[in-house]
PDB file of C-alpha atoms and ligand atoms in Angstrom:
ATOM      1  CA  UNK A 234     173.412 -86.657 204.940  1.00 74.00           C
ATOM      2  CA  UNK A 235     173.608 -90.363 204.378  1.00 84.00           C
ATOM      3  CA  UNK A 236     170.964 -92.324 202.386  1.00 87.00           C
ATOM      4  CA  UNK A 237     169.965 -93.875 205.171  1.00 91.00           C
ATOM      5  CA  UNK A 238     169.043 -90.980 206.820  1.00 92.00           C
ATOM      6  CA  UNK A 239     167.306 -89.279 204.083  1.00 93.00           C
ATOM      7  CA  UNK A 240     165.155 -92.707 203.416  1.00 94.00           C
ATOM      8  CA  UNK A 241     164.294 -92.541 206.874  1.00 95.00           C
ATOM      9  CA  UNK A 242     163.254 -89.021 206.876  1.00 96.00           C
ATOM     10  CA  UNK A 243     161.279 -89.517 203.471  1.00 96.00           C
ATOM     11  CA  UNK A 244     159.434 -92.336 205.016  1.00 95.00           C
ATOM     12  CA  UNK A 245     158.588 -90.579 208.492  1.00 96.00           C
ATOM     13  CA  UNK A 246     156.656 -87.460 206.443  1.00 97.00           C
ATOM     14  CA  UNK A 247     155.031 -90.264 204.149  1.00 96.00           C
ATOM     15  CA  UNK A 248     157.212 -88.647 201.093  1.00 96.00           C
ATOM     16  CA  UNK A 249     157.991 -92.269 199.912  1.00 95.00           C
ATOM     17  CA  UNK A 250     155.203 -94.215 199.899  1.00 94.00           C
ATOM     18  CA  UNK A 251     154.733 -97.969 198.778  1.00 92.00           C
ATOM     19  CA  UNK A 252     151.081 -99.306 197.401  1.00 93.00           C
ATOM     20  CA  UNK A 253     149.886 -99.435 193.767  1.00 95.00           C
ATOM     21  CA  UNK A 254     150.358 -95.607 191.467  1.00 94.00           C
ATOM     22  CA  UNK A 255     149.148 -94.168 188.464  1.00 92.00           C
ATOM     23  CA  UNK A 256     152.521 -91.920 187.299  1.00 85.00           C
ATOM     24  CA  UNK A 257     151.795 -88.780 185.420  1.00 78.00           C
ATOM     25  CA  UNK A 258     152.482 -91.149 182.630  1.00 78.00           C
ATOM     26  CA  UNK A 259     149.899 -93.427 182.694  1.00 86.00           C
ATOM     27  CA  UNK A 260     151.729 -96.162 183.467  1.00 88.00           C
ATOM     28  CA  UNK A 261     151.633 -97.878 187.044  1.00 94.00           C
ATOM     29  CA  UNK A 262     154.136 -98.245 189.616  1.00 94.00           C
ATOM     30  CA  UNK A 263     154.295 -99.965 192.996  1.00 92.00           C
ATOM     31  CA  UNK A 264     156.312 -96.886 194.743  1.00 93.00           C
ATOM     32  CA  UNK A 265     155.626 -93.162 194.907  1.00 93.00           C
ATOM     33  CA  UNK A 266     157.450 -90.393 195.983  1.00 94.00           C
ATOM     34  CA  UNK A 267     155.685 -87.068 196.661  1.00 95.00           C
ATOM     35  CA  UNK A 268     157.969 -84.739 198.139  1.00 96.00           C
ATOM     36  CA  UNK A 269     155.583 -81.906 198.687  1.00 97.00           C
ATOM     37  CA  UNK A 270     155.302 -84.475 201.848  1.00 97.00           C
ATOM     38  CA  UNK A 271     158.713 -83.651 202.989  1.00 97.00           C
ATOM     39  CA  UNK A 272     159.128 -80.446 201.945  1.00 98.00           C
ATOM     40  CA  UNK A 273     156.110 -79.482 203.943  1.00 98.00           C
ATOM     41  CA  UNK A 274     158.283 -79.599 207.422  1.00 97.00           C
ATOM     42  CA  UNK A 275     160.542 -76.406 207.020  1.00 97.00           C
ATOM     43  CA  UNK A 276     163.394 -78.271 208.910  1.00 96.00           C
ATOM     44  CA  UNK A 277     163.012 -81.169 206.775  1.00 96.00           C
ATOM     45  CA  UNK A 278     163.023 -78.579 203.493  1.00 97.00           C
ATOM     46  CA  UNK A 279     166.214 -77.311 205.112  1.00 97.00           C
ATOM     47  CA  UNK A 280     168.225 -80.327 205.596  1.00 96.00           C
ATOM     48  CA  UNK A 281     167.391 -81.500 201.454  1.00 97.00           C
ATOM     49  CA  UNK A 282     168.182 -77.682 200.556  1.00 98.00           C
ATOM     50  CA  UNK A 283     171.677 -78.302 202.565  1.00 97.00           C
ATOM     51  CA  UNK A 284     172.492 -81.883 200.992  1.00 97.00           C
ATOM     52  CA  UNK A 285     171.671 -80.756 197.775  1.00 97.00           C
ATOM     53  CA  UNK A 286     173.826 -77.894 197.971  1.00 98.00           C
ATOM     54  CA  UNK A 287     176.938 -79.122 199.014  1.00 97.00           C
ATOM     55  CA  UNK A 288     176.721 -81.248 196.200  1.00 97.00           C
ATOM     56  CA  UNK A 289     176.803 -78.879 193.667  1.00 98.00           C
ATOM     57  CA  UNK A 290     178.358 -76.468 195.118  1.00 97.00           C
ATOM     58  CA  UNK A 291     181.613 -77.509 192.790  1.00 97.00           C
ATOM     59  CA  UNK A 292     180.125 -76.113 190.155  1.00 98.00           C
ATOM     60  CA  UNK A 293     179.656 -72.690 191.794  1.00 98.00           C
ATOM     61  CA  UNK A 294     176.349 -71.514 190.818  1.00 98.00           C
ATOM     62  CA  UNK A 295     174.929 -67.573 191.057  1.00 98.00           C
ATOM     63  CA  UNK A 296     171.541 -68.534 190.602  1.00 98.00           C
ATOM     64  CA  UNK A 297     169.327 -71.702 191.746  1.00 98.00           C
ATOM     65  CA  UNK A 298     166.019 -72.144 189.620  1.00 98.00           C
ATOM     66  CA  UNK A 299     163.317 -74.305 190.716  1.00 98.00           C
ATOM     67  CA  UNK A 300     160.568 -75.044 187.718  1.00 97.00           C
ATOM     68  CA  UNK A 301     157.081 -74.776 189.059  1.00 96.00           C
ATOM     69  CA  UNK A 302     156.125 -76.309 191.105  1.00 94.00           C
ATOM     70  CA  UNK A 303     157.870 -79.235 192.398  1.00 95.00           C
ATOM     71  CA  UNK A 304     161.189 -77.155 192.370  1.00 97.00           C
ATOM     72  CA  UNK A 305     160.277 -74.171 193.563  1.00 98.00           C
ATOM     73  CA  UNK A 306     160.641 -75.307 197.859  1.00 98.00           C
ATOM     74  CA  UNK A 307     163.484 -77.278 197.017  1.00 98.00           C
ATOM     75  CA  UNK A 308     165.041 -74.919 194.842  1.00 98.00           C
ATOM     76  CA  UNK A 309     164.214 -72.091 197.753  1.00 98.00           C
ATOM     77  CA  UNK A 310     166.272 -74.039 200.339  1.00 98.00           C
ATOM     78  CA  UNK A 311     168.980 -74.846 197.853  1.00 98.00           C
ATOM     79  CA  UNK A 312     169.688 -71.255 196.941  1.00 98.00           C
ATOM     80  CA  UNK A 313     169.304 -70.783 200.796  1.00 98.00           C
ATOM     81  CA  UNK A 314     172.361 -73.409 201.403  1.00 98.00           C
ATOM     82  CA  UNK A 315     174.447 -71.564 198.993  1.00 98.00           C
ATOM     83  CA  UNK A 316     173.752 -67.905 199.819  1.00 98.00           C
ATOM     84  CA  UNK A 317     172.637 -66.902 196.120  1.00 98.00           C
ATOM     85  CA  UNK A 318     169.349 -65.803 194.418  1.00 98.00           C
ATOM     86  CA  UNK A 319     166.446 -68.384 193.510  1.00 98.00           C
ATOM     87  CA  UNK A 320     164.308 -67.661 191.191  1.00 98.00           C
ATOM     88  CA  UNK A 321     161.509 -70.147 189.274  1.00 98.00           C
ATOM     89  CA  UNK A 322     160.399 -70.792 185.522  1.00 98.00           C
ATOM     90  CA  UNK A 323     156.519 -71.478 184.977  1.00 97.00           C
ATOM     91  CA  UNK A 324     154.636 -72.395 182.081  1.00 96.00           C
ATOM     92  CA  UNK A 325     152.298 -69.811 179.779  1.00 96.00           C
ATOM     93  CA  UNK A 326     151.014 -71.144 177.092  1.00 96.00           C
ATOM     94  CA  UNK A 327     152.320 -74.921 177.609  1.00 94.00           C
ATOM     95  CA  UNK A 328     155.872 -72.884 177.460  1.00 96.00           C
ATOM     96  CA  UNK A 329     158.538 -72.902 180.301  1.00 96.00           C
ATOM     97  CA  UNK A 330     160.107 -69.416 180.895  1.00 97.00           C
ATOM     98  CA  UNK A 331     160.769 -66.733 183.699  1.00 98.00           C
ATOM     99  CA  UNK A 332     158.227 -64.733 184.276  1.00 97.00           C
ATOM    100  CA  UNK A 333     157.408 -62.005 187.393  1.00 97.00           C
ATOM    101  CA  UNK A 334     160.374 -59.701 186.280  1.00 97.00           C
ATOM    102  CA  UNK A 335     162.659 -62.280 186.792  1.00 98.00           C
ATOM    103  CA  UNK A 336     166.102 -61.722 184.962  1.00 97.00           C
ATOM    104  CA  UNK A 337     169.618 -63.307 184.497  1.00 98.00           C
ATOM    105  CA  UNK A 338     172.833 -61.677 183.801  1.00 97.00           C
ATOM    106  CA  UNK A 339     174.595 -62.664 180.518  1.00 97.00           C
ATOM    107  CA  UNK A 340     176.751 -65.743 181.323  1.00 96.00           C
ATOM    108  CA  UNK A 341     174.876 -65.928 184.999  1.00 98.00           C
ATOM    109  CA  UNK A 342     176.168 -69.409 186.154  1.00 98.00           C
ATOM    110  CA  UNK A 343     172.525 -71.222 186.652  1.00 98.00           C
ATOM    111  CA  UNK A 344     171.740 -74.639 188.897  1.00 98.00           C
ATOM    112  CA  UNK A 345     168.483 -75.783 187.765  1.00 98.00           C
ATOM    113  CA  UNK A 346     166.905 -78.061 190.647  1.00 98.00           C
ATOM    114  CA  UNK A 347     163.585 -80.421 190.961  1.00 98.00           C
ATOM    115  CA  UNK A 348     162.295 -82.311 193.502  1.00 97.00           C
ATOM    116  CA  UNK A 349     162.237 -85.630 191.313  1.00 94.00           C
ATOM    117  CA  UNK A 350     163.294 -86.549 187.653  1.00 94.00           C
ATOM    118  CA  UNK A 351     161.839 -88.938 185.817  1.00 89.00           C
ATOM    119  CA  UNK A 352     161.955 -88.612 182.218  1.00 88.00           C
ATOM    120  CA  UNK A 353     164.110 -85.175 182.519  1.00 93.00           C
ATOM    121  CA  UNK A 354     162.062 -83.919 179.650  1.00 92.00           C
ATOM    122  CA  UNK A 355     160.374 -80.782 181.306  1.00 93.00           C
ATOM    123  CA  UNK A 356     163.638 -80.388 182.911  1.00 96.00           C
ATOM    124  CA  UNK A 357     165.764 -79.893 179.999  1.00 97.00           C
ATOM    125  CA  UNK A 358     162.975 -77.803 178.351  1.00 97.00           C
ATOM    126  CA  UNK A 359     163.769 -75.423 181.559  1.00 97.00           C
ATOM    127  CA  UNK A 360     167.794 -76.136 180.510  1.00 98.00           C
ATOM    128  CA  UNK A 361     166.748 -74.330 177.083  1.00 97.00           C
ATOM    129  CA  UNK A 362     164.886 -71.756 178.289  1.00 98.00           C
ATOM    130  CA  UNK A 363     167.467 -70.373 180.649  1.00 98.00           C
ATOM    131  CA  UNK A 364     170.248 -70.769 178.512  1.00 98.00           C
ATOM    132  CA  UNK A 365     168.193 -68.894 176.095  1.00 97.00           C
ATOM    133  CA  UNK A 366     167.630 -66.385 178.605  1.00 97.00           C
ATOM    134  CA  UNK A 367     170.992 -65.383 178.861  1.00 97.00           C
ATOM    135  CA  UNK A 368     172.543 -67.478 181.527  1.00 98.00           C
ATOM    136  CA  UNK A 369     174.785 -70.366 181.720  1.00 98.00           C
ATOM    137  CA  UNK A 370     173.471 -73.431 182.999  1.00 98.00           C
ATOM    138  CA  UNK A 371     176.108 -75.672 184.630  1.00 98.00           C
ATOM    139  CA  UNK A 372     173.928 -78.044 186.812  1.00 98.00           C
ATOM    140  CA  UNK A 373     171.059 -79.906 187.613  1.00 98.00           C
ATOM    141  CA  UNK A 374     170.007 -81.487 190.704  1.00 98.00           C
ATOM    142  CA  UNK A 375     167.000 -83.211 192.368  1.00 98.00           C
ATOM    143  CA  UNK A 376     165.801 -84.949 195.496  1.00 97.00           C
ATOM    144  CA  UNK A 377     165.064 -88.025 193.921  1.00 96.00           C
ATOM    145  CA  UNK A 378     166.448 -89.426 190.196  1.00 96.00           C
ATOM    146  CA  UNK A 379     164.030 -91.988 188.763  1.00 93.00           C
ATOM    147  CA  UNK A 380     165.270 -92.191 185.250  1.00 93.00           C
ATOM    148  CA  UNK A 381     166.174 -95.129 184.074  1.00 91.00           C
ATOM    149  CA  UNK A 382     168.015 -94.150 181.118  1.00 92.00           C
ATOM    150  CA  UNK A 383     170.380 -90.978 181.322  1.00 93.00           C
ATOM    151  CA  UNK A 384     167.984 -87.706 181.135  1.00 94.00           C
ATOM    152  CA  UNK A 385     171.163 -86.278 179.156  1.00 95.00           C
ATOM    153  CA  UNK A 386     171.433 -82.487 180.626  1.00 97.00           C
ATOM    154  CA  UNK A 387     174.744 -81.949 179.317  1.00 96.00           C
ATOM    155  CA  UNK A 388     175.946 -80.509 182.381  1.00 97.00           C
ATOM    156  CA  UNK A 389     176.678 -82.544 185.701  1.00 97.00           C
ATOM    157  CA  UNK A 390     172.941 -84.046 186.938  1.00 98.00           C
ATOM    158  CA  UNK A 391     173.464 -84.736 191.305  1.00 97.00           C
ATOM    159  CA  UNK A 392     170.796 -86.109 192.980  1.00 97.00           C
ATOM    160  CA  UNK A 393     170.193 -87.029 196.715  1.00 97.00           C
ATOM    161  CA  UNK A 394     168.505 -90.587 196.430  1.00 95.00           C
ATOM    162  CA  UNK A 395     168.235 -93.148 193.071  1.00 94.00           C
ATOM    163  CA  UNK A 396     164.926 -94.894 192.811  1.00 92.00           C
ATOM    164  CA  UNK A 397     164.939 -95.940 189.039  1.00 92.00           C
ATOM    165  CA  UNK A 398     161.049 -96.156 188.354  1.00 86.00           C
ATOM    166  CA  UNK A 399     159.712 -99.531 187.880  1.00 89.00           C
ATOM    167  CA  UNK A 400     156.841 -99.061 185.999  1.00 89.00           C
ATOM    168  CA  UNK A 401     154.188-101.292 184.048  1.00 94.00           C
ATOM    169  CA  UNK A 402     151.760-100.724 181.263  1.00 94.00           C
ATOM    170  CA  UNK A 403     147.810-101.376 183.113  1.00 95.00           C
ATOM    171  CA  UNK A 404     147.483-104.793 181.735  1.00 96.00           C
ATOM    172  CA  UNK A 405     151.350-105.820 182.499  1.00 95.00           C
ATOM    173  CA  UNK A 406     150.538-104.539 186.418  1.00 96.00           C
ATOM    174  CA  UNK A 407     151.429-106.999 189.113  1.00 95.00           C
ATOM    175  CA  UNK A 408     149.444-104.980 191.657  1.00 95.00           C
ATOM    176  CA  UNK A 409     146.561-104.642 189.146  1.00 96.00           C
ATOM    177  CA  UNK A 410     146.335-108.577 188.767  1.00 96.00           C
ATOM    178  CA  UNK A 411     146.081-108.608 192.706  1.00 95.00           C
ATOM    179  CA  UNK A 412     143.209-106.376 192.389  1.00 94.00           C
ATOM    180  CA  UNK A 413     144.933-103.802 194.775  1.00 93.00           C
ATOM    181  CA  UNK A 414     142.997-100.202 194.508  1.00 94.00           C
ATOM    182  CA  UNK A 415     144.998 -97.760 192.597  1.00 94.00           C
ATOM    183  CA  UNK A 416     145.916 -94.175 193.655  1.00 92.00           C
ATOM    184  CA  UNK A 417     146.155 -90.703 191.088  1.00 88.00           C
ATOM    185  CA  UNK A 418     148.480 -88.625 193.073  1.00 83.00           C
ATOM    186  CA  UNK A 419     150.348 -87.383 190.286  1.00 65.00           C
ATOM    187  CA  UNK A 420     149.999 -83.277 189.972  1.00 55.00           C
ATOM    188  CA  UNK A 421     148.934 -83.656 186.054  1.00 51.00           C
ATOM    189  CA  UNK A 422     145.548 -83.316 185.592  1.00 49.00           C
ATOM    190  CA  UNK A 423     144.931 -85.245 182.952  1.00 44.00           C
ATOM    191  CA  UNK A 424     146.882 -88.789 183.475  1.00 38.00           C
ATOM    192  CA  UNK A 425     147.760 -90.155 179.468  1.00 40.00           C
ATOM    193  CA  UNK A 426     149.623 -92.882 177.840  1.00 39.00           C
ATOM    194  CA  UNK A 427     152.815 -92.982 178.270  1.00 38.00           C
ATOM    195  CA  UNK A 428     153.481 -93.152 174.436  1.00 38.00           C
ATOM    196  CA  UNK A 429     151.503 -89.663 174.300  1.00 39.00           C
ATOM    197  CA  UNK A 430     153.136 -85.836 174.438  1.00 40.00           C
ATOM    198  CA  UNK A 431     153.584 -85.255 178.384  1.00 43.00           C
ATOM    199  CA  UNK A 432     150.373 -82.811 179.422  1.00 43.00           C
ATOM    200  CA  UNK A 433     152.209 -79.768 181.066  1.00 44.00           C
ATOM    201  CA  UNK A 434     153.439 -80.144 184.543  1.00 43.00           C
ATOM    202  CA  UNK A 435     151.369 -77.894 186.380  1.00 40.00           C
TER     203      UNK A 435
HETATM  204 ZN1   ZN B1467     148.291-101.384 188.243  1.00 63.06          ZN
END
């Protein structure tokens, strides 16, 4: 699928969204993407699970896991597109793990994939986790890649769209100066500054 396409069908479902944000970090941004508004449609769900397949399918993976709970639809469709089990890591106790009797084989080749990566810091604390596990972890993927410096996986990162967050510290905020309302849609529920620990995800 061409990125043409895929901006299309993010903007049609309202998964890309323009206006004035609070990230999860605290700091502001003029675009948003929310993919739970894309993922919502299953056809839509399909056709990311597809893309994002074929592009690491390379790397032949036997398991897909999605981290709660952006990755979890994504990482559903993914495993879908490549015929293999897909399993999810939550959080107990601010810790990412499998839980639900989840297992992996020793040396279990393991794509991790997330709807969007930012920072790539919960994601590589799921990277840990699931080489510590047992399995091998020999990709990463996600819908959208807003980093703007490299998240450093150490294993080949694909991703279906780059939107390097722009982002601006409150009193640095263009859209703040023009007194445009601002909008919380991050899935954190307690927005901090960006200089702080990240809260957990969900
Ligand atoms: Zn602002």
């Amino acid at each position: 699928m061409n990125e043409e396409k895929l901006l299309k069908l993010f903007r049609d479902t309202g998964a890309l969204q323009h206006g004035h944000f609070q990230l999860s970090s605290g700091l502001h941004s003029d675009v948003y993407f929310q993919s739970a508004l894309v993922l919502q449609h299953p056809d839509g769900a399909e056709v990311i699970g597809r893309a994002l397949g074929a592009v690491l399918r390379s790397v032949h993976p036997d398991v897909v896991v999605g981290p709660a709970l952006g990755g979890i639809i994504v990482g559903w469709e993914v495993a879908r597109a490549l015929d293999v089990r897909g399993l999810f890591t939550e959080r107990k106790d601010g810790e990412m793990m499998l839980r639900r009797g989840f297992r992996l084989d020793p040396g279990e080749r393991v794509i991790v994939i997330e709807d969007v990566v930012t920072t790539g810091r919960s994601t590589r604390e799921t990277v840990s986790a699931l080489n510590a596990a047992g399995g091998e972890v020999v990709g990463v993927g996600a819908i959208v890649d807003r980093s703007r410096t490299d998240p450093a996986f150490g294993v080949p990162f694909r991703s279906l769209l780059r939107l390097p967050v722009e982002a601006w510290e409150p009193e640095d905020c263009p859209r703040c100066k023009e007194r445009v309302p601002i909008d919380k849609p991050g899935s954190r529920p307690d927005a901090v500054k960006a200089s702080s620990p990240d809260p957990p995800r969900a």
